[in-house]
mmCIF file of C-alpha atoms in Angstrom:
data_model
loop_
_atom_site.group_PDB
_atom_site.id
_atom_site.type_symbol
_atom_site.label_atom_id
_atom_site.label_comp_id
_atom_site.label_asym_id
_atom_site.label_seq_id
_atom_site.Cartn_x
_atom_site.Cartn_y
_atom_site.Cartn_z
ATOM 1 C CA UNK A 1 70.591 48.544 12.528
ATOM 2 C CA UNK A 2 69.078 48.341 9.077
ATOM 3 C CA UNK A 3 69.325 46.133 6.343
ATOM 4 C CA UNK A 4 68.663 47.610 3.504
ATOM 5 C CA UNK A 5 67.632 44.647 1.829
ATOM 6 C CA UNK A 6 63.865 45.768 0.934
ATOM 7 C CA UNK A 7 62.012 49.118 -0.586
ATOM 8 C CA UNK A 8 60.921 49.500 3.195
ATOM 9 C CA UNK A 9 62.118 48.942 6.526
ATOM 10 C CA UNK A 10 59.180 49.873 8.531
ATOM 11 C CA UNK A 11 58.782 49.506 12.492
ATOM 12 C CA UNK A 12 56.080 47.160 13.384
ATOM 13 C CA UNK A 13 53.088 48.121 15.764
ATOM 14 C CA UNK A 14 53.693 44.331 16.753
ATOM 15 C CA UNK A 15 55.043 43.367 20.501
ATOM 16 C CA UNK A 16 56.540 39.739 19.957
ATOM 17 C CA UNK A 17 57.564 37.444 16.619
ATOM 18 C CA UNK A 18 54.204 36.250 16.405
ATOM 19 C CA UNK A 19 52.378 39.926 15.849
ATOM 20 C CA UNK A 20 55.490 41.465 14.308
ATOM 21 C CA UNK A 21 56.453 38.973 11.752
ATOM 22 C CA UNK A 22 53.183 37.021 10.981
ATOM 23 C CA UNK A 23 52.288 33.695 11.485
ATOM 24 C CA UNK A 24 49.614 31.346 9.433
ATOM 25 C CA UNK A 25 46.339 31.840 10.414
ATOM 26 C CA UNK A 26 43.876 29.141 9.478
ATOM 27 C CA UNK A 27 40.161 30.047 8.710
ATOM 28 C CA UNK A 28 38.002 27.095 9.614
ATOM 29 C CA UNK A 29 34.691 26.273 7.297
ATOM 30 C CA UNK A 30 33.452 22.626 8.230
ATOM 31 C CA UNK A 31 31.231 22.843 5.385
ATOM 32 C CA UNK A 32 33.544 22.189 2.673
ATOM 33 C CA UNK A 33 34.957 19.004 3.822
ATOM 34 C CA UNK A 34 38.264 17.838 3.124
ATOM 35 C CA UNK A 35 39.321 21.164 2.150
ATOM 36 C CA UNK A 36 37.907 22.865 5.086
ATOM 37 C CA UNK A 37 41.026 24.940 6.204
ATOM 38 C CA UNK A 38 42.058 28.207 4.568
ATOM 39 C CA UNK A 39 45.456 29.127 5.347
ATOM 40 C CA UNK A 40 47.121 32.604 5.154
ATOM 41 C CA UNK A 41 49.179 35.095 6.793
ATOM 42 C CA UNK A 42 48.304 37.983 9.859
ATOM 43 C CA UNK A 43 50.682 40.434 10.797
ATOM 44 C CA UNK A 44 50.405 43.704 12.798
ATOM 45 C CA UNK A 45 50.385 46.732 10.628
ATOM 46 C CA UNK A 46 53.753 48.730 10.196
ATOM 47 C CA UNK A 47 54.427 52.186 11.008
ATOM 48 C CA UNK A 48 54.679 54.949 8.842
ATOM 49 C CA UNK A 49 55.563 57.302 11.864
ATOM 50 C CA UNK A 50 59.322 55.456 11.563
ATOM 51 C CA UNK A 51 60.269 53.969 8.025
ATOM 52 C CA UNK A 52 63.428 54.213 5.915
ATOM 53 C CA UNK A 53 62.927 54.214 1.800
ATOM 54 C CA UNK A 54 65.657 52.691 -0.437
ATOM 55 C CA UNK A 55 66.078 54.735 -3.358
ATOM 56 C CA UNK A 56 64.284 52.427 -5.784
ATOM 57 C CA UNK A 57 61.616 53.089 -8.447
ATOM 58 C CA UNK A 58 58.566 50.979 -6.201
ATOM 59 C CA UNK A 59 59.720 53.431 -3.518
ATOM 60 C CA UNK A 60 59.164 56.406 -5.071
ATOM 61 C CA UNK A 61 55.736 55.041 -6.516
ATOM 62 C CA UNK A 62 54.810 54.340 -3.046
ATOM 63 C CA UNK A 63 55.865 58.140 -1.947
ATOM 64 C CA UNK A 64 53.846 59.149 -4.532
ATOM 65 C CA UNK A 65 50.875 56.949 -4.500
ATOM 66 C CA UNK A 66 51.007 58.104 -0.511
ATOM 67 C CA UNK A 67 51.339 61.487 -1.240
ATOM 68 C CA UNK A 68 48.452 61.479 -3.901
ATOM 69 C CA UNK A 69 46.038 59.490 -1.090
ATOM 70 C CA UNK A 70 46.458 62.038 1.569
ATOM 71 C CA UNK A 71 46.149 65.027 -0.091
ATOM 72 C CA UNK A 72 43.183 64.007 -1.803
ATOM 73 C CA UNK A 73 41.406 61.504 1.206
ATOM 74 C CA UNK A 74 38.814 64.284 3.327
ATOM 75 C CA UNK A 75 39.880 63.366 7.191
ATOM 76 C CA UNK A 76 37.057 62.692 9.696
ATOM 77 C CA UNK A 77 38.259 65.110 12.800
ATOM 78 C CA UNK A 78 35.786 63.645 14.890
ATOM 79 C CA UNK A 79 37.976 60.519 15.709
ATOM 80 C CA UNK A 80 39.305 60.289 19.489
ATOM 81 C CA UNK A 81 42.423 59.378 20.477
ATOM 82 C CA UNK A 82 45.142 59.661 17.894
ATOM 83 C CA UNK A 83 44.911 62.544 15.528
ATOM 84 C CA UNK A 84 42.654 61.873 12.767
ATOM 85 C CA UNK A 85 45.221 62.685 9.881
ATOM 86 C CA UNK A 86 47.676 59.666 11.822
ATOM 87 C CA UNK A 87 45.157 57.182 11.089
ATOM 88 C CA UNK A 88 44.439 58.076 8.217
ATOM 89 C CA UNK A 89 47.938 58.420 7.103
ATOM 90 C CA UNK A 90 48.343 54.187 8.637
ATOM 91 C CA UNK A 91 45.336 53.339 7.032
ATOM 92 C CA UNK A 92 46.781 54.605 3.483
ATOM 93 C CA UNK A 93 49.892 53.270 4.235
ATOM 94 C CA UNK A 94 48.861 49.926 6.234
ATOM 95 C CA UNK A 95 47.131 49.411 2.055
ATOM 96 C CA UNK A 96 49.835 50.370 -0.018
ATOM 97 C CA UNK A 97 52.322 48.403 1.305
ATOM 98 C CA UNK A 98 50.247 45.135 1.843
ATOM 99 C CA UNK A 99 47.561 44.372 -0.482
ATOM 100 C CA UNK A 100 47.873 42.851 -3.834
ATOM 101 C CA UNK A 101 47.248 44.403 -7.103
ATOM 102 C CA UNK A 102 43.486 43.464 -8.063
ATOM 103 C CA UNK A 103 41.129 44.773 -10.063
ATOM 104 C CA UNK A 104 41.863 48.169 -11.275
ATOM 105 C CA UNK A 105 44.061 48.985 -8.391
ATOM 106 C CA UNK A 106 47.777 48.385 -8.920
ATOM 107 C CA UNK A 107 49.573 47.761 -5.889
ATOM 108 C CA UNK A 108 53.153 49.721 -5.883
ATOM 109 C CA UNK A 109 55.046 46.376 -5.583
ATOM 110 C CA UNK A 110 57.348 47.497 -2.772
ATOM 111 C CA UNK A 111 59.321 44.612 -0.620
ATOM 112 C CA UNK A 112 59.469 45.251 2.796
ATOM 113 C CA UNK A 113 61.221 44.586 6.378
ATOM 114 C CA UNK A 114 59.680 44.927 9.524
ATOM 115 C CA UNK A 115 62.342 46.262 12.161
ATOM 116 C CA UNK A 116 62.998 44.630 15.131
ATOM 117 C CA UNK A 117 60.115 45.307 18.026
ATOM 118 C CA UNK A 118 62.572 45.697 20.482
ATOM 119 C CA UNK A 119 65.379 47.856 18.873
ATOM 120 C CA UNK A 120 62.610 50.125 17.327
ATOM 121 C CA UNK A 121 59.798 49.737 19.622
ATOM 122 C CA UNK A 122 56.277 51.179 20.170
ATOM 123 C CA UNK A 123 55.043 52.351 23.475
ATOM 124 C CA UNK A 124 53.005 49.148 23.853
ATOM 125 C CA UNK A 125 56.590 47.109 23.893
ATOM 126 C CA UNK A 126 58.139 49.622 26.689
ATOM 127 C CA UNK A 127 55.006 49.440 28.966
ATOM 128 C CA UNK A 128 53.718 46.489 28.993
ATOM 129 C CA UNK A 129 56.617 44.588 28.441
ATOM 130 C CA UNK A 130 60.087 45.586 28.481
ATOM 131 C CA UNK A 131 59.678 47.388 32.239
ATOM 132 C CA UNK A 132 58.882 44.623 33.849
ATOM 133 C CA UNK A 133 61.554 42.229 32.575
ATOM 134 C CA UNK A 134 64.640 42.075 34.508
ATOM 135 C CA UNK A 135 66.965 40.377 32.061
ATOM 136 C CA UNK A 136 66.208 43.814 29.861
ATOM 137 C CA UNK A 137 67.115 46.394 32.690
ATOM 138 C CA UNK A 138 70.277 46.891 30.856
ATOM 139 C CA UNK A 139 69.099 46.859 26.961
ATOM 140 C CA UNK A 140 68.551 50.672 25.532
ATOM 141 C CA UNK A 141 65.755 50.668 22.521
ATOM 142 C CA UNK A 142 67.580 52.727 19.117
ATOM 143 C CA UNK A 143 64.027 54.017 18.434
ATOM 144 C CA UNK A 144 60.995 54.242 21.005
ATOM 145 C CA UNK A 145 57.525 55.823 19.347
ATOM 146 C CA UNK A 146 54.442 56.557 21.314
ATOM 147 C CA UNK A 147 52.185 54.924 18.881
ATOM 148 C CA UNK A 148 49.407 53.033 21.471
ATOM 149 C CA UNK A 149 49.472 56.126 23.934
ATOM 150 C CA UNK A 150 48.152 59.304 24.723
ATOM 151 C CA UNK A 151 50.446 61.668 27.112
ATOM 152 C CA UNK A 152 53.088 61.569 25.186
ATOM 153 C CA UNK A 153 55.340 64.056 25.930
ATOM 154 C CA UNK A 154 54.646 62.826 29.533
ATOM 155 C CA UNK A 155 55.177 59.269 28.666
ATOM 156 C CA UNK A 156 58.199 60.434 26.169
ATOM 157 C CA UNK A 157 59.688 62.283 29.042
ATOM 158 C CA UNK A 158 59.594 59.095 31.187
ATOM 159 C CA UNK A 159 61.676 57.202 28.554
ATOM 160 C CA UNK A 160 64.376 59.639 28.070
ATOM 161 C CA UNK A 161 64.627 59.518 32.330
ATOM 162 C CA UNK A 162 65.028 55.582 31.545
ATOM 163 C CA UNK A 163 67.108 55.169 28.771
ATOM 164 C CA UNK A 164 69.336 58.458 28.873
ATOM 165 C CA UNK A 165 69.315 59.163 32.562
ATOM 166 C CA UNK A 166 69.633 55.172 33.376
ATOM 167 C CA UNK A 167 66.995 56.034 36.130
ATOM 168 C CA UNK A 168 65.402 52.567 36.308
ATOM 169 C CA UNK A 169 62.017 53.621 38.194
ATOM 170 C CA UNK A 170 60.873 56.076 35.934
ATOM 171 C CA UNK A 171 58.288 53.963 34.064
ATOM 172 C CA UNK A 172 56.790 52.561 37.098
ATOM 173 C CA UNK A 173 54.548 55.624 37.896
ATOM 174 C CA UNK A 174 52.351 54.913 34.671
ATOM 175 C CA UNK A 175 49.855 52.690 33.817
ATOM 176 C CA UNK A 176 50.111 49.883 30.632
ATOM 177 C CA UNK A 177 47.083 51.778 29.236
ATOM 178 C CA UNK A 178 46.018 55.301 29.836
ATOM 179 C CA UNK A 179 47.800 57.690 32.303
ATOM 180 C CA UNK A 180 49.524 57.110 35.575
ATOM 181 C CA UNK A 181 49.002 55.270 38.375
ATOM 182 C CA UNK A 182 46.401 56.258 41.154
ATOM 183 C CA UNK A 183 44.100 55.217 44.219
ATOM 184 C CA UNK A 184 41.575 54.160 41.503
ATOM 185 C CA UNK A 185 44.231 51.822 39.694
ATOM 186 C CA UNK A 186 45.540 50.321 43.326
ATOM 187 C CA UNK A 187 41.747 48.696 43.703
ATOM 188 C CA UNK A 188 43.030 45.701 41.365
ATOM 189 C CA UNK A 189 44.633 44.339 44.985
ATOM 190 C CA UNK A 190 40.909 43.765 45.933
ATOM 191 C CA UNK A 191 40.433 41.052 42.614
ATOM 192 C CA UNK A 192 40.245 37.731 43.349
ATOM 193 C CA UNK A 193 43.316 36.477 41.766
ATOM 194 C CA UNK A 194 43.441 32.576 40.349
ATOM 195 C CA UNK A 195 46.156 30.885 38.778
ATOM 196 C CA UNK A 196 45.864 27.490 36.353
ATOM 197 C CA UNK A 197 45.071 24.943 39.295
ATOM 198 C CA UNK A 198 42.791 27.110 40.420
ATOM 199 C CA UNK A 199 40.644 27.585 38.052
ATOM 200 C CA UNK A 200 37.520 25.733 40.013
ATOM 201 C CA UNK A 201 37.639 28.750 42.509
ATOM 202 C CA UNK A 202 36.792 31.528 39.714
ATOM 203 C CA UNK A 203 33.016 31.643 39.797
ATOM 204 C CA UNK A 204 32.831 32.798 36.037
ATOM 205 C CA UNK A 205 34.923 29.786 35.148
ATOM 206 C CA UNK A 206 32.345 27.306 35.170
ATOM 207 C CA UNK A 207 30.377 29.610 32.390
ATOM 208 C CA UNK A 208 33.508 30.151 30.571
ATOM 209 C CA UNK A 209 34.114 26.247 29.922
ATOM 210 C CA UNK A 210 29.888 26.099 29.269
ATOM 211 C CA UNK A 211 30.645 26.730 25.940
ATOM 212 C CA UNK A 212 32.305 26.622 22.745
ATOM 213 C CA UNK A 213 33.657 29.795 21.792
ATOM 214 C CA UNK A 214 35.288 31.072 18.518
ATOM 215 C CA UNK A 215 37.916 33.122 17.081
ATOM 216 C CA UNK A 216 37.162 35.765 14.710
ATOM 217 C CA UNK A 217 34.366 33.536 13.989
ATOM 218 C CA UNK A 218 37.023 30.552 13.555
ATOM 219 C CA UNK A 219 35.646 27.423 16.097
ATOM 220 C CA UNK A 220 35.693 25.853 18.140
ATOM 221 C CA UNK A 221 37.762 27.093 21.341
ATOM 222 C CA UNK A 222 37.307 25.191 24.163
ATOM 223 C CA UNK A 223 38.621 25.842 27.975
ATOM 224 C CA UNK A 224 38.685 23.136 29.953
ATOM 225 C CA UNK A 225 39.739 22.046 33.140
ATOM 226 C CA UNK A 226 42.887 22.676 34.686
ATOM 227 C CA UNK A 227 43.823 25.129 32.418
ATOM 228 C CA UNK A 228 43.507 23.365 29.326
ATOM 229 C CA UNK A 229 42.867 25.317 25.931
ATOM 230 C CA UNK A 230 42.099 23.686 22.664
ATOM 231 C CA UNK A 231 41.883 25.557 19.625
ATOM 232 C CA UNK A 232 42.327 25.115 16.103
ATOM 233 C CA UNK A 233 45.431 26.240 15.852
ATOM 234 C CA UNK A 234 46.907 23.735 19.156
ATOM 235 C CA UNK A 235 46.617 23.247 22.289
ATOM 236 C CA UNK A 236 47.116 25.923 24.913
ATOM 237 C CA UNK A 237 46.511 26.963 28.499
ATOM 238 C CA UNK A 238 44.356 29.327 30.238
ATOM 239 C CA UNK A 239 43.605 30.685 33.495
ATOM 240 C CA UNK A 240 42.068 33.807 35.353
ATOM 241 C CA UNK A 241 43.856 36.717 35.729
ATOM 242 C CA UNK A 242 41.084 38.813 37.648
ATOM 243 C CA UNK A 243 37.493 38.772 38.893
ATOM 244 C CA UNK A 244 36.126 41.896 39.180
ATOM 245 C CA UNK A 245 32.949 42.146 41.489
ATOM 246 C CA UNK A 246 30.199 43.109 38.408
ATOM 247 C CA UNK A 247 30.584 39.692 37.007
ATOM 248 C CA UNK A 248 33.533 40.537 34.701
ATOM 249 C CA UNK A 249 36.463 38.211 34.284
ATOM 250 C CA UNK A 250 39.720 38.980 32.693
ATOM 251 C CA UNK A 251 41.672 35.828 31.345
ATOM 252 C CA UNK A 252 44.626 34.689 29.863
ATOM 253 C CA UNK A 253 44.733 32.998 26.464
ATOM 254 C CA UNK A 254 48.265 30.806 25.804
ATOM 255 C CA UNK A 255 47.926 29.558 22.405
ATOM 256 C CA UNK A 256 49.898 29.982 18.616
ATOM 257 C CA UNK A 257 53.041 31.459 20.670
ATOM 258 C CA UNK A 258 50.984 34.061 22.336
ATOM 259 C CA UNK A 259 49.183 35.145 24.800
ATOM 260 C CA UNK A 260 46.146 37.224 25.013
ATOM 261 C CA UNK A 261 44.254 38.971 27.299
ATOM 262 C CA UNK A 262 39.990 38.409 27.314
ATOM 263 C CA UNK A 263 37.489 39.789 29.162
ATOM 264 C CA UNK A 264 34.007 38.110 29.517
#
């Protein structure tokens, strides 16, 4: 399962190619003209929680550049969630391995391979994703981390009944998010669900295609009619997932090879 073809071989915190590998995101600035696009690269951040080192020198300059960070980087322990020290350790990491050498700082100069989402996945792959495709009900992960969860020796517990026991329900009693299922999560039935064509039902709708919107501040992004999305990065589709009775929509984005999930 690994290469070992690169200093690291990190899993990804990604959930398809597009957020695992990168793709080339273009910053818009009408302003300058002909030379108004400014291309480069996103990618979702890598995990230090599951990583394998070759034994090279930029490896063991990025141990100790690491090691150096943590020990000497105070940790605010009044973050929720995930334990302070994790995201600190990701932050440090998430840096080390990515940015370039500028300035003073020297980067350690490590290569590096993102694992495959699926084989080493994070919790965000096996709940939201993986359980509810049937052409997977057969595939076992190699490595499964809890790394968009709380719960987790719950949720952990649930995978080992999936992938060890081969019981095939035991992921459906939690929720993609927070904790398991309840009464309060069963209310979704009472949304008023829309597809594409129907689109002109959705209240909201009208005052989602009132505007332009943008994208990280990149325009324009324009819904239109009959599920059409334009943005600057191609065309798309759209459509409303939910309408939830204080106003709130949720929506689906298609564009770049992904799709998204908005609220308005």
């Amino acid at each position: 399962f690994l290469y070992r073809d690169s200093d690291v071989e990190g899993a990804t915190d990604g959930w398809d190619d597009t957020s695992a590998y990168g793709y080339d995101h273009v910053v818009d600035d009408p302003d300058m003209g002909w030379s108004r696009f400014m291309h480069g690269t996103r990618v979702a951040s890598q995990d230090p929680g599951f990583v394998y080192l070759r034994a090279t020198e930029d490896s063991v300059r990025l141990s100790e550049r690491m090691a150096s960070r943590i020990s000497s980087t105070p940790v605010d322990f009044s973050l929720e969630g995930a334990s302070a020290a994790d995201s600190e350790e990701v932050k440090i990491f998430v840096e080390e391995v990515s940015l370039p050498s500028h300035g003073t700082y020297v980067a350690p100069g490590v290569t590096r391979r993102a694992m495959n989402y699926l084989c080493f996945a994070n919790s965000k792959v096996v709940f939201r994703y993986l359980r509810h495709q049937k052409n997977y009900d057969n595939f076992t992960p190699v490595v499964v981390r809890l790394t968009f969860h709380s719960s987790k020796a719950e949720r952990m517990s649930s995978i080992v009944d999936r992938y060890i026991k081969q019981n095939t329900k035991a992921l459906n009693n939690w929720t993609t998010d927070v904790g398991p299922k309840s009464s309060l999560n069963s209310g979704c039935a009472e949304h008023i669900q829309a597809t594409r064509d129907s689109i002109s039902e959705s209240a909201i709708s009208g005052f989602i295609m009132g505007f332009v919107w943008s994208w990280g501040g990149v325009k324009p992004i324009n819904f239109e009619d009959m599920g059409r999305l334009s943005t600057p990065w191609g065309e798309g589709s759209w459509g409303v997932i939910a309408e939830i009775r204080n106003g709130q929509a949720l929506v689906f984005a298609d564009f770049a090879s992904q799709r998204h999930e908005l609220s308005f």
